[in-house]
Amino acid sequence: MGSSSANHVALVAFLVCLLPHCGSAKQHSGYDVVSVAESGNRLSAGLKLVGGTTKFGPDVKRLSLSASMETDSRLHVRITDADRARWEVPRDVIPRPALQDDLVEPTARHAALPSSHTLSSASSDLNFTIHTAPFRFTVTRRSTGDVLFDTSATLVFKDRYLEVTSALPAGRSSLYGLGEHTKRTFRLRHNDSFTLWNEDLGRSDQLDLNLYGSHPFYMDVRSPGGAAHGVLLLNSNGMDIHYGGSSITYKVIGGVIDFYFFAGPSPLAVVDQYTQFIGRPAPMPYWSFGYHQCRYGYKNVEALEDVVAGYAKAKIPLEAMWTDIDYMDGYQDFTLDPVNYPAKRLRPFVDRLHSNGQKYVVILDPEIKRTAALHEKDGVFLKWNGSTLVGEVWPGEVYFPDFMSPSGAEYWERKISEFRRTIPVDGLWCDMNEPANFRDMPTLNALDDPPYRINNAGVHRDINNHSVPVSATHYNGVSEYDAHNLFGFLEARATHDGLLRDTKRRPFVLSRSTFVGSGRYAAHWTGDNDARWDEMRHSINTILSFGLFGIPMIGSDICGFTGNSSQELCSRWIQLGAFYPFMRGHSEKKTIRREFYLWESTARSARKSFGTRYRLLPYFYTLMYEAHKTGAPMVRPLFFSYPHDANTYGVDRQFLFGPGLLVSPVMEPGATTVDAYFPAGRWFSLYDYSLAVATRTGKRVTLPALADAANVHVAGGSILPTQLPALTTSRARQTEFRLLVALAENGTAKGELFLDDGESPEMGGARSKWTLVKFSCDKESRGGITMRSHVVHNTYAPSRKLAISKVVFMGLQSPAAPKVYVNGVQLKAAGIVYRRNGVLTVSGLSLVVGEKFDINVVMSH
C-alpha cells in the first residue's frame, strides 16, 4: 500500500519543523500538514491552520484527515475538526464502516515532512496523494496517470462554512449529476451553480433553482476514451456548488468534508460502485410499470368511477387510480371526507379496482393536524424552543412527525396500518416532504441566520422560508439545520417499512423529496411541472440524472401538472412518457381536464404508445431486476453503452431504455422530422423490424415524426423479451412470450428475462421464487446462426407454464427463406415467414421459459 512495505503500522509521522529550509514559514492562507501516518489501506494526517480569515466565522485551527481504500474501486477521504465531534450523515441513513481511531502519533519531532505522500494499492486504480505545505490532495487514476480530483491550497473549514475547490480538465471532462434541479441540458454547463437545499418552490418556472432533493454526486466522463469516475460529497447540510469548467467549488454550511471517489472506469461500473455504497434501488412491484392516473380536483368517488370507465371505454390501459388531498377530511392525513369520499363508497370502489387487477394509491403529507395529535406521546413530533413545533399546512395548524425518532417512525407506520384497515391502498405518495410549512417562524437562535447564505430559490432566500425552522430539533437533539435534507428520505423509509410490515408485499412509495440513498425505499417524480414544451424536454435531463443518483424509478407528470396543455403537446408527451420508468398523468384542479380519452388525438397516442410499452413489460421488468442488483438505470444516456463516442456526451433529447432500445421522441411543436444521433452499430425499427440505420462510426439521421408514437429503435446485438399488450399488467402477464432478436453485424446478440410474481418483498433472493434466463445468439461456421437459452435460476417458471410462442430475427442475410431447427428438429415451412429485408419470423413455438432450448437458423445459398 503506497510507500508502506509491511502490514504493521508504518508511521511517517512528523511535526512541522522549525528550521528555515523546511517550508513551513511559507506564507499562505489554508492549512499545512503537520503529521502523516499510514497503516495498510489507510492514511491519516493532522492539519494546522496557517493564516485564515474571520469571514463567516473563526477558522477551525486543527483538522484531522483520513483516507482509506475501502474497496478496490472506492476511496474515502474525510476531513473534520480534530478536537470536536461534528454532525455527519447518520450511519443508519447511509450504512458504512465505522471510523477507526486516528493513526497519527507524532514521534519524530523536528524532522522534515516530505512534500507529498501517496496511498495506493496494487488492486485499485485509484491513488491518493497528500501534499504537505500547503496542504492539498490529489486523486489520480493509477493506470493512466489522469488526475481525477486536485484540490487547491485554499481549504476553508469553519464551524458553519466549509469550502474546497478542485481543478478539472475543462477540455476533457464532461460532468453529470448534482441535483435536484431542472436544467436545460443533461451535461453540466460551465459556469453553472447548483444549490442543494430541499425546497417546496411553489412556482412553475423552476429552471436552475434548487428543488426537492439533494444529491451532491457527479459522474465525470473523460475524453478521449470515455473513462468515467464518480465523486460524492456525503454531507446533508445546505450547500452551493459552482462548476466553472476548469474547477468545481463546494461551499457548505456545516458538517464535515466527506468525499467518496468511485473508480469506474465505465459509466455502468460507476453507478454499480456508487449504489453498492449508498444502497441498491428498491425493487418495484410489477404493477407499478403500468399507467397511473391522478388529478388534484377529483371531487368525489363518482369522479374516480367516471375516469376508470372512460379509460376502459377508450381501450386505453389503466393500472392505478390515484387521489390527491381531495379524499381527506379537512386535508388531514389518514382521514376520509365523510361527504365526498365516505368509506361506504370508497371501499367498494377500491374493491372493484382490485377485482379488475387495478390498484389504488393516495397522497400523504408529513404534517398532522395539531388537534388530532394532542394525545400522542412525547418524541413523536419535531420540537422547537422546548415545545412541539407548530406549523401551518393544508389542514391548518400542524405538527411534523420526527421520522428520525423511533417513536415518530413507529407512529407513522401504525397510522398507515390503521388507515389500510379502512381503505386497503396499494401504494403511498409522499408529498410536501421537504418539509413544506406555510407559517413564517421568528428567529430563535444563530442557526436560523447562518453566516453564509446559500443561493436558496436563486435569490439567497432565508433557509427557513416555506419550511420548518432550522432551529427545530429532532430525536437526540439533532438540529433541523443539519438534518433538513434528510426529512424526505426518513419519511420515505418509514412509509416503505410501514407498507411492508402491513402488506407483506413489495411496497410502492413515491416521494417528492429525496437524498442520497432514497432509491432504497422510493420512486420519485419531477414535481410540479408546467404544461410547456420546454418542460417536457427538460424532464429527460432530470430522469437521466436520477438514474445516476440510484433512483431509477422516476417519471414526470405527463402533459404537465400546472397550466393548460394543447392536444399536440399532450400527445407528444404521452409518446415520451410511455418510456418513463414511472408513467403517470397528473394535473392541477384549475387546469383543463386532460385524461387521455377526452381527445381523440391523445387517445390514439395512448393506445399506440402504451400498447408498445405493455408489450415491452418483460424487458422493462428485467431491467428493474438489473437496477436492483447493480444500480444500472433503466433509462440511461447514450454514453452508458457508447463511452468511446464523444458525440454521445451531449445527447439529451434521446435516451436508451436499457442497452437495447433507443428512444427519439418529438420535442418541438409542429415538427415533421426528428434529428437523431445513432451510435456505431445496426439499428432496427421496433415497429416493422427493418434495418433503419447501419453505421461504423455513429451518425446523425433525420427521422420522420411519427403521428402517434416516438421513434424507437432496437440496438443490434440485443434480444428483447416481450408479451402481448392488455389493459392491465396482470392480464398482459398471462399472455404468451415472444423474443425480438436484433443481430449485430457479426451475427451475435444477447438478452435476459427475469420473472417472479411481481410482488414478493425480495427480488431475486434466497427467500423468493424467481427465474432468470439468459439468451445468446452466435454465428455458426457455415454461415447460419444459433440462439440458445441458458436457465440461470428457475424456481418460478415451472409452476406457471410460461412459454415462448414466437421469435423474430432481424438483420439476417439470406437470399431465400432459411431452414429453422428447434432443439434439433426442423420446423415446417408453415411456421416460418421470411422477408427480403432480413426479417425472419418463427411462429407456432411452445418453448417453456424455464427449460433450455436452441434455435438454429440455416441460411439458404
Short mmCIF file of C-alpha atoms in Angstrom, two decimals, residues 461-822:
data_model
loop_
_atom_site.label_atom_id
_atom_site.label_comp_id
_atom_site.label_asym_id
_atom_site.label_seq_id
_atom_site.Cartn_x
_atom_site.Cartn_y
_atom_site.Cartn_z
CA ARG A 461 -33.73 33.27 0.28
CA ASP A 462 -33.86 32.56 4.00
CA ILE A 463 -33.44 28.81 4.51
CA ASN A 464 -36.44 28.88 6.88
CA ASN A 465 -38.67 30.21 4.14
CA HIS A 466 -41.65 27.96 3.40
CA SER A 467 -40.21 25.24 5.60
CA VAL A 468 -39.81 24.30 9.25
CA PRO A 469 -37.24 26.44 11.08
CA VAL A 470 -33.73 25.03 11.08
CA SER A 471 -33.61 25.71 14.82
CA ALA A 472 -36.15 22.91 15.31
CA THR A 473 -34.80 19.75 16.88
CA HIS A 474 -35.11 16.06 16.14
CA TYR A 475 -34.51 13.00 18.23
CA ASN A 476 -31.32 13.16 20.33
CA GLY A 477 -31.13 16.92 19.88
CA VAL A 478 -30.23 16.83 16.19
CA SER A 479 -30.97 20.20 14.61
CA GLU A 480 -33.11 20.65 11.53
CA TYR A 481 -30.20 22.79 10.32
CA ASP A 482 -28.17 19.61 9.89
CA ALA A 483 -30.96 17.14 9.08
CA HIS A 484 -33.27 19.22 6.85
CA ASN A 485 -32.25 17.49 3.63
CA LEU A 486 -32.86 14.09 5.23
CA PHE A 487 -36.54 14.66 6.06
CA GLY A 488 -37.98 13.24 2.85
CA PHE A 489 -35.58 10.29 2.96
CA LEU A 490 -36.63 9.46 6.51
CA GLU A 491 -40.35 9.74 5.74
CA ALA A 492 -39.97 7.51 2.67
CA ARG A 493 -38.15 4.93 4.78
CA ALA A 494 -40.88 4.91 7.44
CA THR A 495 -43.59 4.72 4.76
CA HIS A 496 -41.82 1.86 2.98
CA ASP A 497 -41.37 -0.03 6.24
CA GLY A 498 -44.99 0.59 7.24
CA LEU A 499 -46.36 -0.77 3.96
CA LEU A 500 -44.03 -3.75 4.04
CA ARG A 501 -44.99 -4.63 7.59
CA ASP A 502 -48.70 -4.28 6.90
CA THR A 503 -48.99 -5.90 3.48
CA LYS A 504 -46.06 -8.36 3.48
CA ARG A 505 -45.75 -7.39 -0.17
CA ARG A 506 -43.28 -5.29 -2.12
CA PRO A 507 -44.02 -1.65 -1.22
CA PHE A 508 -44.59 1.13 -3.70
CA VAL A 509 -43.70 4.56 -2.31
CA LEU A 510 -43.44 7.74 -4.38
CA SER A 511 -41.53 10.56 -2.70
CA ARG A 512 -41.09 14.15 -3.82
CA SER A 513 -38.17 14.92 -1.51
CA THR A 514 -35.06 12.74 -1.77
CA PHE A 515 -31.50 12.43 -0.57
CA VAL A 516 -28.53 10.18 -1.25
CA GLY A 517 -29.82 6.62 -0.92
CA SER A 518 -33.55 7.39 -1.22
CA GLY A 519 -33.77 4.86 -4.03
CA ARG A 520 -33.58 2.10 -1.40
CA TYR A 521 -37.13 2.99 -0.40
CA ALA A 522 -38.92 5.07 -3.00
CA ALA A 523 -39.61 6.11 -6.54
CA HIS A 524 -39.60 9.80 -7.50
CA TRP A 525 -41.30 12.16 -9.89
CA THR A 526 -40.08 15.53 -11.09
CA GLY A 527 -42.65 17.51 -9.12
CA ASP A 528 -44.88 20.39 -10.10
CA ASN A 529 -44.00 20.76 -13.76
CA ASP A 530 -45.79 23.00 -16.21
CA ALA A 531 -47.59 22.13 -19.45
CA ARG A 532 -44.89 23.52 -21.75
CA TRP A 533 -42.70 22.04 -24.47
CA ASP A 534 -39.50 23.03 -22.70
CA GLU A 535 -40.70 21.33 -19.51
CA MET A 536 -41.25 18.13 -21.48
CA ARG A 537 -37.74 18.37 -22.91
CA HIS A 538 -36.19 19.10 -19.52
CA SER A 539 -37.85 16.04 -17.98
CA ILE A 540 -35.37 13.84 -19.82
CA ASN A 541 -32.44 15.59 -18.13
CA THR A 542 -33.91 15.08 -14.66
CA ILE A 543 -34.78 11.44 -15.32
CA LEU A 544 -31.27 10.73 -16.60
CA SER A 545 -29.78 12.45 -13.55
CA PHE A 546 -31.83 10.40 -11.10
CA GLY A 547 -30.62 7.27 -12.84
CA LEU A 548 -27.14 8.33 -11.75
CA PHE A 549 -28.43 9.00 -8.22
CA GLY A 550 -29.62 5.42 -7.72
CA ILE A 551 -33.33 6.24 -8.16
CA PRO A 552 -34.19 4.54 -11.46
CA MET A 553 -37.98 4.51 -10.94
CA ILE A 554 -38.74 8.07 -11.95
CA GLY A 555 -41.14 9.94 -14.19
CA SER A 556 -42.62 13.34 -14.89
CA ASP A 557 -46.30 14.29 -14.83
CA ILE A 558 -47.35 13.60 -18.42
CA CYS A 559 -48.91 16.66 -20.11
CA GLY A 560 -47.81 18.83 -17.18
CA PHE A 561 -49.25 19.46 -13.72
CA THR A 562 -49.90 23.22 -13.95
CA GLY A 563 -51.04 25.17 -17.00
CA ASN A 564 -53.25 24.07 -19.87
CA SER A 565 -51.83 21.58 -22.31
CA SER A 566 -52.57 21.66 -26.01
CA GLN A 567 -53.63 18.44 -27.70
CA GLU A 568 -50.39 18.33 -29.67
CA LEU A 569 -48.20 18.79 -26.59
CA CYS A 570 -50.16 16.21 -24.65
CA SER A 571 -49.97 13.68 -27.49
CA ARG A 572 -46.22 14.11 -27.83
CA TRP A 573 -45.78 13.92 -24.06
CA ILE A 574 -47.74 10.64 -23.97
CA GLN A 575 -45.39 9.24 -26.59
CA LEU A 576 -42.38 10.25 -24.48
CA GLY A 577 -43.98 9.28 -21.17
CA ALA A 578 -44.59 5.74 -22.39
CA PHE A 579 -40.84 5.34 -21.90
CA TYR A 580 -40.60 6.93 -18.47
CA PRO A 581 -39.90 4.18 -15.92
CA PHE A 582 -42.75 5.63 -13.81
CA MET A 583 -45.65 6.64 -16.06
CA ARG A 584 -48.31 8.90 -14.57
CA GLY A 585 -50.67 11.62 -15.73
CA HIS A 586 -51.42 14.24 -13.07
CA SER A 587 -52.83 17.76 -13.29
CA GLU A 588 -53.86 20.66 -11.10
CA LYS A 589 -57.55 21.30 -10.44
CA LYS A 590 -57.65 24.74 -12.09
CA THR A 591 -56.38 23.38 -15.41
CA ILE A 592 -58.44 21.91 -18.20
CA ARG A 593 -59.16 18.19 -17.88
CA ARG A 594 -56.67 16.11 -19.82
CA GLU A 595 -57.47 12.46 -19.22
CA PHE A 596 -56.19 10.84 -22.37
CA TYR A 597 -59.57 9.57 -23.61
CA LEU A 598 -61.03 13.10 -23.78
CA TRP A 599 -59.25 13.99 -27.04
CA GLU A 600 -59.12 11.59 -29.95
CA SER A 601 -55.54 12.57 -30.75
CA THR A 602 -54.33 11.78 -27.25
CA ALA A 603 -56.38 8.58 -27.17
CA ARG A 604 -54.65 7.38 -30.36
CA SER A 605 -51.23 8.21 -28.96
CA ALA A 606 -52.05 6.46 -25.69
CA ARG A 607 -53.36 3.31 -27.34
CA LYS A 608 -50.34 3.09 -29.65
CA SER A 609 -47.61 4.12 -27.20
CA PHE A 610 -48.99 2.35 -24.15
CA GLY A 611 -49.56 -0.75 -26.26
CA THR A 612 -45.88 -0.69 -27.14
CA ARG A 613 -44.93 -0.23 -23.51
CA TYR A 614 -47.11 -3.09 -22.29
CA ARG A 615 -45.57 -5.38 -24.95
CA LEU A 616 -42.17 -4.48 -23.54
CA LEU A 617 -43.06 -5.01 -19.88
CA PRO A 618 -40.98 -8.21 -19.58
CA TYR A 619 -37.96 -6.25 -20.85
CA PHE A 620 -38.71 -3.30 -18.53
CA TYR A 621 -39.14 -5.56 -15.53
CA THR A 622 -35.90 -7.41 -16.30
CA LEU A 623 -34.19 -4.03 -16.25
CA MET A 624 -35.75 -3.41 -12.82
CA TYR A 625 -34.06 -6.59 -11.64
CA GLU A 626 -30.76 -5.36 -13.09
CA ALA A 627 -31.22 -1.99 -11.38
CA HIS A 628 -31.93 -3.68 -8.05
CA LYS A 629 -28.84 -5.88 -8.31
CA THR A 630 -26.33 -3.49 -9.89
CA GLY A 631 -27.84 0.02 -9.75
CA ALA A 632 -27.94 0.22 -13.56
CA PRO A 633 -30.56 2.84 -14.50
CA MET A 634 -33.43 1.72 -16.71
CA VAL A 635 -33.39 4.99 -18.66
CA ARG A 636 -29.80 5.85 -19.41
CA PRO A 637 -27.81 8.27 -21.58
CA LEU A 638 -26.27 7.03 -24.81
CA PHE A 639 -22.73 7.23 -23.46
CA PHE A 640 -23.51 4.44 -20.97
CA SER A 641 -23.33 1.99 -23.88
CA TYR A 642 -21.02 4.03 -26.11
CA PRO A 643 -18.49 5.78 -23.81
CA HIS A 644 -15.82 5.86 -26.51
CA ASP A 645 -18.06 8.01 -28.74
CA ALA A 646 -17.68 11.61 -27.55
CA ASN A 647 -20.60 12.62 -29.77
CA THR A 648 -22.93 10.90 -27.29
CA TYR A 649 -21.80 13.03 -24.34
CA GLY A 650 -24.12 15.92 -25.16
CA VAL A 651 -27.15 13.92 -26.35
CA ASP A 652 -30.16 14.62 -24.11
CA ARG A 653 -33.14 14.65 -26.47
CA GLN A 654 -32.77 10.92 -26.93
CA PHE A 655 -32.08 8.18 -24.43
CA LEU A 656 -31.60 4.46 -24.11
CA PHE A 657 -34.10 2.30 -22.27
CA GLY A 658 -31.71 -0.35 -21.07
CA PRO A 659 -29.00 -1.28 -23.54
CA GLY A 660 -31.43 -2.40 -26.23
CA LEU A 661 -33.78 0.47 -27.10
CA LEU A 662 -33.01 3.94 -28.44
CA VAL A 663 -35.91 6.39 -27.95
CA SER A 664 -36.04 9.53 -30.14
CA PRO A 665 -39.22 11.47 -29.25
CA VAL A 666 -40.69 14.54 -30.92
CA MET A 667 -39.83 17.53 -28.73
CA GLU A 668 -40.98 20.54 -30.76
CA PRO A 669 -44.42 21.80 -31.80
CA GLY A 670 -45.32 21.28 -35.44
CA ALA A 671 -42.35 19.00 -36.04
CA THR A 672 -42.45 16.74 -39.08
CA THR A 673 -38.97 15.29 -38.52
CA VAL A 674 -36.70 14.35 -35.62
CA ASP A 675 -32.95 14.88 -35.68
CA ALA A 676 -31.40 11.82 -34.04
CA TYR A 677 -27.93 10.52 -33.36
CA PHE A 678 -27.20 6.83 -33.86
CA PRO A 679 -24.00 5.42 -32.34
CA ALA A 680 -21.97 2.83 -34.22
CA GLY A 681 -23.84 -0.37 -34.99
CA ARG A 682 -27.06 -1.60 -36.55
CA TRP A 683 -30.40 -0.11 -35.52
CA PHE A 684 -33.75 -1.70 -36.33
CA SER A 685 -37.21 -0.17 -36.19
CA LEU A 686 -39.17 -1.52 -33.24
CA TYR A 687 -42.37 -1.24 -35.28
CA ASP A 688 -41.60 -3.04 -38.56
CA TYR A 689 -38.24 -4.65 -37.64
CA SER A 690 -36.50 -3.23 -40.72
CA LEU A 691 -32.86 -2.17 -40.60
CA ALA A 692 -33.12 1.61 -40.27
CA VAL A 693 -29.51 2.66 -39.71
CA ALA A 694 -26.16 0.92 -40.02
CA THR A 695 -23.05 2.90 -39.20
CA ARG A 696 -19.49 2.07 -38.22
CA THR A 697 -18.70 5.41 -36.60
CA GLY A 698 -22.02 6.90 -35.47
CA LYS A 699 -24.03 9.40 -37.47
CA ARG A 700 -26.87 11.88 -37.33
CA VAL A 701 -30.08 10.91 -39.09
CA THR A 702 -33.27 12.82 -39.85
CA LEU A 703 -36.24 10.64 -38.92
CA PRO A 704 -39.90 11.21 -39.79
CA ALA A 705 -42.01 12.40 -36.86
CA LEU A 706 -44.50 9.56 -36.43
CA ALA A 707 -48.06 10.62 -35.70
CA ASP A 708 -48.90 8.52 -32.64
CA ALA A 709 -45.58 7.20 -31.31
CA ALA A 710 -41.99 8.11 -30.64
CA ASN A 711 -39.30 6.70 -32.90
CA VAL A 712 -37.87 3.66 -31.15
CA HIS A 713 -35.03 1.53 -32.49
CA VAL A 714 -33.59 -1.76 -31.32
CA ALA A 715 -29.82 -1.93 -30.98
CA GLY A 716 -28.14 -4.66 -32.99
CA GLY A 717 -26.82 -7.26 -30.61
CA SER A 718 -29.95 -7.20 -28.41
CA ILE A 719 -32.52 -9.85 -27.55
CA LEU A 720 -35.71 -8.39 -26.06
CA PRO A 721 -38.42 -10.45 -24.33
CA THR A 722 -41.98 -9.25 -24.97
CA GLN A 723 -45.59 -10.27 -24.36
CA LEU A 724 -48.91 -9.16 -25.79
CA PRO A 725 -50.48 -5.87 -24.72
CA ALA A 726 -53.52 -5.66 -22.44
CA LEU A 727 -55.39 -3.04 -20.43
CA THR A 728 -53.71 -4.10 -17.16
CA THR A 729 -50.31 -5.57 -16.37
CA SER A 730 -51.92 -8.60 -14.71
CA ARG A 731 -53.67 -9.50 -17.97
CA ALA A 732 -50.56 -8.81 -20.03
CA ARG A 733 -48.58 -11.16 -17.77
CA GLN A 734 -50.90 -14.02 -18.72
CA THR A 735 -50.14 -13.80 -22.45
CA GLU A 736 -47.57 -15.69 -24.49
CA PHE A 737 -43.94 -14.61 -24.65
CA ARG A 738 -42.06 -13.56 -27.74
CA LEU A 739 -38.43 -12.74 -28.43
CA LEU A 740 -37.06 -9.99 -30.66
CA VAL A 741 -33.55 -10.88 -31.82
CA ALA A 742 -31.68 -7.94 -33.38
CA LEU A 743 -28.43 -9.25 -34.82
CA ALA A 744 -25.22 -7.28 -34.69
CA GLU A 745 -23.09 -7.11 -37.82
CA ASN A 746 -21.19 -10.21 -36.66
CA GLY A 747 -24.38 -12.20 -36.14
CA THR A 748 -24.38 -12.09 -32.35
CA ALA A 749 -26.98 -10.91 -29.85
CA LYS A 750 -27.78 -11.34 -26.16
CA GLY A 751 -30.51 -10.60 -23.66
CA GLU A 752 -32.16 -11.69 -20.43
CA LEU A 753 -35.58 -12.41 -18.96
CA PHE A 754 -36.34 -12.15 -15.25
CA LEU A 755 -39.63 -13.43 -13.86
CA ASP A 756 -41.23 -13.60 -10.45
CA ASP A 757 -44.69 -12.93 -9.00
CA GLY A 758 -44.09 -9.18 -9.19
CA GLU A 759 -44.93 -8.50 -5.55
CA SER A 760 -42.77 -10.62 -3.22
CA PRO A 761 -40.71 -8.33 -0.97
CA GLU A 762 -37.46 -9.89 -2.12
CA MET A 763 -36.50 -9.72 -5.77
CA GLY A 764 -34.19 -12.46 -6.94
CA GLY A 765 -33.22 -13.56 -3.45
CA ALA A 766 -32.93 -16.74 -1.43
CA ARG A 767 -36.43 -16.43 0.05
CA SER A 768 -38.34 -15.72 -3.16
CA LYS A 769 -39.28 -17.74 -6.23
CA TRP A 770 -37.85 -16.41 -9.45
CA THR A 771 -36.47 -17.33 -12.83
CA LEU A 772 -33.58 -15.82 -14.75
CA VAL A 773 -32.93 -16.91 -18.33
CA LYS A 774 -30.07 -15.63 -20.47
CA PHE A 775 -30.39 -15.72 -24.24
CA SER A 776 -27.47 -15.62 -26.66
CA CYS A 777 -27.11 -15.78 -30.41
CA ASP A 778 -23.91 -16.69 -32.22
CA LYS A 779 -22.85 -17.12 -35.80
CA GLU A 780 -22.06 -20.63 -36.91
CA SER A 781 -19.02 -21.53 -39.02
CA ARG A 782 -21.21 -22.40 -42.03
CA GLY A 783 -22.92 -19.04 -42.02
CA GLY A 784 -26.03 -19.81 -40.00
CA ILE A 785 -26.87 -18.62 -36.50
CA THR A 786 -27.89 -20.38 -33.32
CA MET A 787 -29.85 -18.84 -30.49
CA ARG A 788 -29.62 -20.57 -27.14
CA SER A 789 -31.24 -20.15 -23.78
CA HIS A 790 -29.38 -20.68 -20.51
CA VAL A 791 -31.51 -21.07 -17.41
CA VAL A 792 -29.53 -19.42 -14.62
CA HIS A 793 -32.14 -19.89 -11.89
CA ASN A 794 -35.60 -21.42 -12.06
CA THR A 795 -37.94 -21.58 -9.11
CA TYR A 796 -40.85 -19.62 -10.61
CA ALA A 797 -41.46 -20.52 -14.24
CA PRO A 798 -42.14 -24.29 -13.95
CA SER A 799 -45.31 -23.70 -11.95
CA ARG A 800 -46.65 -21.15 -14.42
CA LYS A 801 -46.46 -22.99 -17.78
CA LEU A 802 -44.92 -19.93 -19.34
CA ALA A 803 -44.00 -20.40 -22.98
CA ILE A 804 -42.36 -18.54 -25.86
CA SER A 805 -44.56 -18.78 -28.96
CA LYS A 806 -42.73 -16.59 -31.46
CA VAL A 807 -39.19 -15.45 -32.22
CA VAL A 808 -38.41 -12.63 -34.67
CA PHE A 809 -34.89 -12.39 -36.08
CA MET A 810 -33.80 -9.02 -37.52
CA GLY A 811 -30.78 -8.48 -39.72
CA LEU A 812 -30.43 -11.88 -41.40
CA GLN A 813 -28.63 -12.10 -44.72
CA SER A 814 -30.14 -14.92 -46.72
CA PRO A 815 -31.31 -14.86 -50.37
CA ALA A 816 -34.26 -17.15 -49.56
CA ALA A 817 -36.15 -18.47 -46.57
CA PRO A 818 -33.72 -20.24 -44.25
CA LYS A 819 -34.33 -23.58 -42.58
CA VAL A 820 -35.08 -23.49 -38.88
CA TYR A 821 -34.35 -26.22 -36.35
CA VAL A 822 -35.66 -26.13 -32.77
#
